[in-house]
């Protein structure tokens, strides 16, 4: 439920009905506590207005309007049960007061008493003279409440993309590598067009209001026009638990990936991902995620690559009025061969990434990002270089997505990668451009 929407609903119909001038005319304005309480409420200092009005009520009886201010102050500082009792007493005195009904419905929502909230919203909606903007807000709120009472949520996305890869095998720009004094040729770069097909199924089952089971299936196919050896197919089966509080989300997910390369079984991945998201304030969110992957290669010539991968990522995302959503991520980890060690398997890595999402229009989003990535392999490569491989990679992404309607969207992406390595066979640069169409239901 969008809390901002609820507040907007209240301010458009409720707060406008509270006339501070009428309060001041009917209360003992000479009382110091009362004066300060009203001033605090006007300045949205709800903690102060609540405390002062509580002191004032020890010797004075509140009018209905002042009771409303006390109830609203209690609500704003999270004392929902107290606000509920105050609104109920007001409604008992005046059963036709729609402003109190809406505030009471909003308070019921905060206490997760959704049936009571829904009944009050529907009651107010029957009023013939209800302002149109308030009517629309209530209808939207009721729709959200209906969804909140659902147990199952299913979303399906179909996608198709077509693009161009300038360096399919990530081959070096150099022509030769030397084995001692003997020159060995490096395979030339190959470019090709590539198509991709996507099917994603997401299912969420709500065990409780704050606890869900999240299941997913992803099918992905990548096919090149000419470089068939790089054709790839992937299936993902995943499940997990998510626990929600007012400001945070704690999740534990397990995924099983099955990968085919060139129509042959290539790799199985077993992935465990605990994560934690925390909403620091309305514009700032912190995320941390630990990923553990057990890699199980299925082809005999690749079995030496079996390994266990660990990754820890910390992200800070903040929303700005002028520059959209900005996310900074710091990631580090390691990949370790299961048995023994190998110069081409064991490595440590670190990454720093910045991403931006900027709304060009209400239906068009521009995305861009840059990542600085570094890895250091743990074992010497003795045959050609006699040292440990080190890679410094720069990745730049640019994209745009256009929403056509609630189901259909179009996208285009550009990615450039430049990898600088102390072993020239691994030095390369490339770019990939793609256009995509997505249909969700």
Short mmCIF file of C-alpha atoms in Angstrom, two decimals, residues 220-434:
data_model
loop_
_atom_site.label_atom_id
_atom_site.label_comp_id
_atom_site.label_asym_id
_atom_site.label_seq_id
_atom_site.Cartn_x
_atom_site.Cartn_y
_atom_site.Cartn_z
CA UNK A 220 16.67 -18.18 -21.59
CA UNK A 221 18.03 -19.01 -25.07
CA UNK A 222 20.86 -17.19 -26.86
CA UNK A 223 21.48 -18.07 -30.52
CA UNK A 224 24.13 -16.68 -32.86
CA UNK A 225 23.70 -16.49 -36.61
CA UNK A 226 27.07 -18.12 -37.39
CA UNK A 227 29.08 -18.75 -34.20
CA UNK A 228 27.04 -21.75 -33.10
CA UNK A 229 29.64 -22.83 -30.53
CA UNK A 230 28.47 -19.94 -28.38
CA UNK A 231 24.78 -20.80 -28.46
CA UNK A 232 23.59 -20.97 -24.87
CA UNK A 233 20.47 -22.15 -23.07
CA UNK A 234 19.68 -21.61 -19.41
CA UNK A 235 16.94 -22.66 -17.02
CA UNK A 236 16.57 -21.31 -13.51
CA UNK A 237 14.42 -22.81 -10.76
CA UNK A 238 14.27 -20.72 -7.61
CA UNK A 239 12.46 -20.46 -4.31
CA UNK A 240 12.86 -18.34 -1.22
CA UNK A 241 11.36 -16.72 1.86
CA UNK A 242 10.95 -12.98 2.43
CA UNK A 243 10.12 -11.32 5.74
CA UNK A 244 8.95 -7.70 5.78
CA UNK A 245 8.87 -4.99 8.41
CA UNK A 246 7.79 -1.39 7.94
CA UNK A 247 11.27 -0.35 6.76
CA UNK A 248 13.10 -3.54 5.87
CA UNK A 249 13.05 -6.81 3.97
CA UNK A 250 15.00 -9.95 4.89
CA UNK A 251 15.20 -12.72 2.27
CA UNK A 252 16.77 -16.11 1.78
CA UNK A 253 16.71 -17.52 -1.76
CA UNK A 254 17.88 -20.77 -3.33
CA UNK A 255 18.34 -21.15 -7.09
CA UNK A 256 19.29 -24.08 -9.28
CA UNK A 257 20.68 -23.21 -12.74
CA UNK A 258 21.09 -25.65 -15.60
CA UNK A 259 23.27 -24.44 -18.49
CA UNK A 260 23.69 -25.86 -21.99
CA UNK A 261 26.46 -24.65 -24.28
CA UNK A 262 26.35 -25.51 -27.99
CA UNK A 263 23.44 -27.90 -27.30
CA UNK A 264 25.46 -29.89 -24.75
CA UNK A 265 25.06 -30.01 -20.98
CA UNK A 266 27.73 -27.67 -19.64
CA UNK A 267 27.21 -26.51 -16.07
CA UNK A 268 24.97 -26.76 -13.01
CA UNK A 269 24.93 -23.95 -10.46
CA UNK A 270 23.55 -24.23 -6.92
CA UNK A 271 23.05 -20.73 -5.51
CA UNK A 272 22.21 -19.59 -1.97
CA UNK A 273 21.49 -15.87 -1.53
CA UNK A 274 20.64 -14.25 1.81
CA UNK A 275 19.88 -10.52 1.48
CA UNK A 276 18.74 -7.57 3.56
CA UNK A 277 17.16 -4.28 2.40
CA UNK A 278 16.65 -1.31 4.70
CA UNK A 279 14.74 1.88 3.91
CA UNK A 280 16.75 4.56 5.73
CA UNK A 281 14.32 7.31 4.76
CA UNK A 282 11.93 8.13 1.93
CA UNK A 283 14.80 8.75 -0.51
CA UNK A 284 17.58 6.46 0.72
CA UNK A 285 17.87 2.66 0.78
CA UNK A 286 20.68 0.33 1.84
CA UNK A 287 20.99 -3.21 0.45
CA UNK A 288 23.39 -6.01 1.28
CA UNK A 289 23.55 -9.43 -0.36
CA UNK A 290 25.71 -12.51 0.12
CA UNK A 291 25.88 -14.98 -2.77
CA UNK A 292 27.30 -18.51 -2.55
CA UNK A 293 27.53 -20.59 -5.74
CA UNK A 294 28.58 -24.21 -6.11
CA UNK A 295 29.70 -24.68 -9.73
CA UNK A 296 29.44 -28.21 -11.09
CA UNK A 297 30.83 -28.59 -14.64
CA UNK A 298 29.38 -31.56 -16.50
CA UNK A 299 31.77 -32.04 -19.43
CA UNK A 300 34.93 -34.05 -18.75
CA UNK A 301 37.28 -31.44 -20.23
CA UNK A 302 35.89 -28.78 -17.88
CA UNK A 303 35.61 -30.78 -14.63
CA UNK A 304 38.80 -29.16 -13.33
CA UNK A 305 36.80 -25.90 -13.12
CA UNK A 306 34.47 -27.18 -10.35
CA UNK A 307 34.58 -24.49 -7.69
CA UNK A 308 32.81 -22.61 -4.91
CA UNK A 309 32.17 -18.91 -5.43
CA UNK A 310 31.54 -16.31 -2.70
CA UNK A 311 30.36 -12.74 -3.25
CA UNK A 312 29.34 -9.94 -0.88
CA UNK A 313 27.64 -6.85 -2.28
CA UNK A 314 26.71 -3.64 -0.48
CA UNK A 315 24.60 -1.01 -2.24
CA UNK A 316 23.27 2.42 -1.43
CA UNK A 317 20.43 3.77 -3.58
CA UNK A 318 19.10 7.29 -3.30
CA UNK A 319 16.33 9.13 -5.09
CA UNK A 320 16.85 12.72 -6.24
CA UNK A 321 14.38 15.11 -7.83
CA UNK A 322 16.72 16.19 -10.64
CA UNK A 323 18.83 13.07 -11.30
CA UNK A 324 16.50 10.10 -10.75
CA UNK A 325 17.59 6.99 -8.83
CA UNK A 326 21.32 6.65 -8.20
CA UNK A 327 22.90 3.44 -6.92
CA UNK A 328 26.46 2.85 -5.75
CA UNK A 329 27.53 -0.78 -5.27
CA UNK A 330 30.71 -2.25 -3.82
CA UNK A 331 31.28 -5.97 -4.38
CA UNK A 332 34.10 -8.31 -3.50
CA UNK A 333 34.57 -12.05 -3.41
CA UNK A 334 36.55 -15.13 -4.37
CA UNK A 335 36.29 -18.25 -6.53
CA UNK A 336 38.07 -21.36 -5.24
CA UNK A 337 38.65 -24.69 -6.98
CA UNK A 338 37.03 -27.53 -5.02
CA UNK A 339 40.10 -29.80 -5.13
CA UNK A 340 43.60 -28.37 -5.34
CA UNK A 341 44.16 -25.15 -7.28
CA UNK A 342 44.48 -24.05 -10.90
CA UNK A 343 45.93 -20.91 -12.49
CA UNK A 344 42.77 -20.40 -14.56
CA UNK A 345 40.20 -21.05 -11.81
CA UNK A 346 41.20 -19.60 -8.43
CA UNK A 347 40.93 -15.82 -8.11
CA UNK A 348 39.85 -12.90 -5.90
CA UNK A 349 37.92 -9.93 -7.22
CA UNK A 350 36.58 -6.51 -6.31
CA UNK A 351 34.10 -4.25 -8.13
CA UNK A 352 32.76 -0.71 -7.83
CA UNK A 353 29.65 0.20 -9.84
CA UNK A 354 27.46 3.26 -10.32
CA UNK A 355 23.99 3.05 -11.91
CA UNK A 356 21.44 5.71 -12.72
CA UNK A 357 17.77 5.45 -13.70
CA UNK A 358 16.33 8.70 -15.00
CA UNK A 359 12.70 9.18 -16.13
CA UNK A 360 12.75 11.10 -19.40
CA UNK A 361 8.95 11.02 -19.49
CA UNK A 362 6.25 9.23 -17.51
CA UNK A 363 6.69 6.19 -19.76
CA UNK A 364 10.37 6.41 -20.78
CA UNK A 365 13.34 5.58 -18.55
CA UNK A 366 17.00 6.16 -19.39
CA UNK A 367 19.52 3.88 -17.67
CA UNK A 368 23.28 4.09 -17.56
CA UNK A 369 26.04 2.60 -15.49
CA UNK A 370 29.78 2.23 -15.19
CA UNK A 371 31.70 -0.52 -13.39
CA UNK A 372 35.36 -0.82 -12.45
CA UNK A 373 36.26 -4.47 -11.92
CA UNK A 374 39.57 -6.03 -10.88
CA UNK A 375 40.52 -9.67 -10.38
CA UNK A 376 43.78 -11.33 -9.37
CA UNK A 377 44.36 -15.03 -9.96
CA UNK A 378 46.05 -17.00 -7.20
CA UNK A 379 48.31 -19.36 -9.17
CA UNK A 380 51.11 -18.70 -11.67
CA UNK A 381 50.53 -19.56 -15.31
CA UNK A 382 53.87 -21.25 -16.08
CA UNK A 383 53.50 -22.25 -19.74
CA UNK A 384 53.41 -18.82 -21.42
CA UNK A 385 53.83 -16.05 -18.87
CA UNK A 386 55.28 -17.32 -15.59
CA UNK A 387 53.10 -15.01 -13.50
CA UNK A 388 49.62 -14.63 -12.00
CA UNK A 389 46.96 -13.18 -14.25
CA UNK A 390 45.55 -9.76 -13.33
CA UNK A 391 42.59 -8.19 -15.10
CA UNK A 392 41.34 -4.61 -14.90
CA UNK A 393 37.98 -4.26 -16.58
CA UNK A 394 35.84 -1.22 -17.36
CA UNK A 395 32.20 -1.84 -18.25
CA UNK A 396 29.85 0.88 -19.50
CA UNK A 397 26.10 0.38 -19.98
CA UNK A 398 23.51 2.60 -21.60
CA UNK A 399 19.86 1.75 -22.13
CA UNK A 400 16.37 3.06 -22.62
CA UNK A 401 13.04 1.41 -21.93
CA UNK A 402 9.71 2.65 -23.27
CA UNK A 403 6.45 1.51 -21.71
CA UNK A 404 3.72 1.22 -24.36
CA UNK A 405 0.99 0.13 -21.96
CA UNK A 406 0.72 -1.84 -18.72
CA UNK A 407 1.70 -5.06 -20.54
CA UNK A 408 4.01 -4.08 -23.38
CA UNK A 409 7.40 -2.35 -23.32
CA UNK A 410 10.32 -1.82 -25.69
CA UNK A 411 14.00 -1.54 -24.80
CA UNK A 412 17.41 -0.91 -26.29
CA UNK A 413 20.82 -1.43 -24.65
CA UNK A 414 24.47 -0.75 -25.39
CA UNK A 415 27.37 -2.31 -23.46
CA UNK A 416 31.08 -1.63 -23.91
CA UNK A 417 33.77 -3.72 -22.18
CA UNK A 418 37.49 -3.04 -22.09
CA UNK A 419 39.65 -5.63 -20.32
CA UNK A 420 43.29 -4.77 -19.60
CA UNK A 421 45.39 -7.78 -18.57
CA UNK A 422 49.03 -8.48 -17.77
CA UNK A 423 48.67 -11.57 -20.00
CA UNK A 424 47.99 -10.27 -23.49
CA UNK A 425 45.95 -13.26 -24.63
CA UNK A 426 43.23 -12.07 -22.23
CA UNK A 427 43.27 -8.42 -23.29
CA UNK A 428 40.19 -7.52 -25.30
CA UNK A 429 37.51 -4.96 -25.91
CA UNK A 430 34.02 -5.41 -27.29
CA UNK A 431 30.58 -3.87 -27.55
CA UNK A 432 27.13 -5.45 -27.64
CA UNK A 433 23.99 -3.64 -28.84
CA UNK A 434 20.50 -5.10 -28.48
#
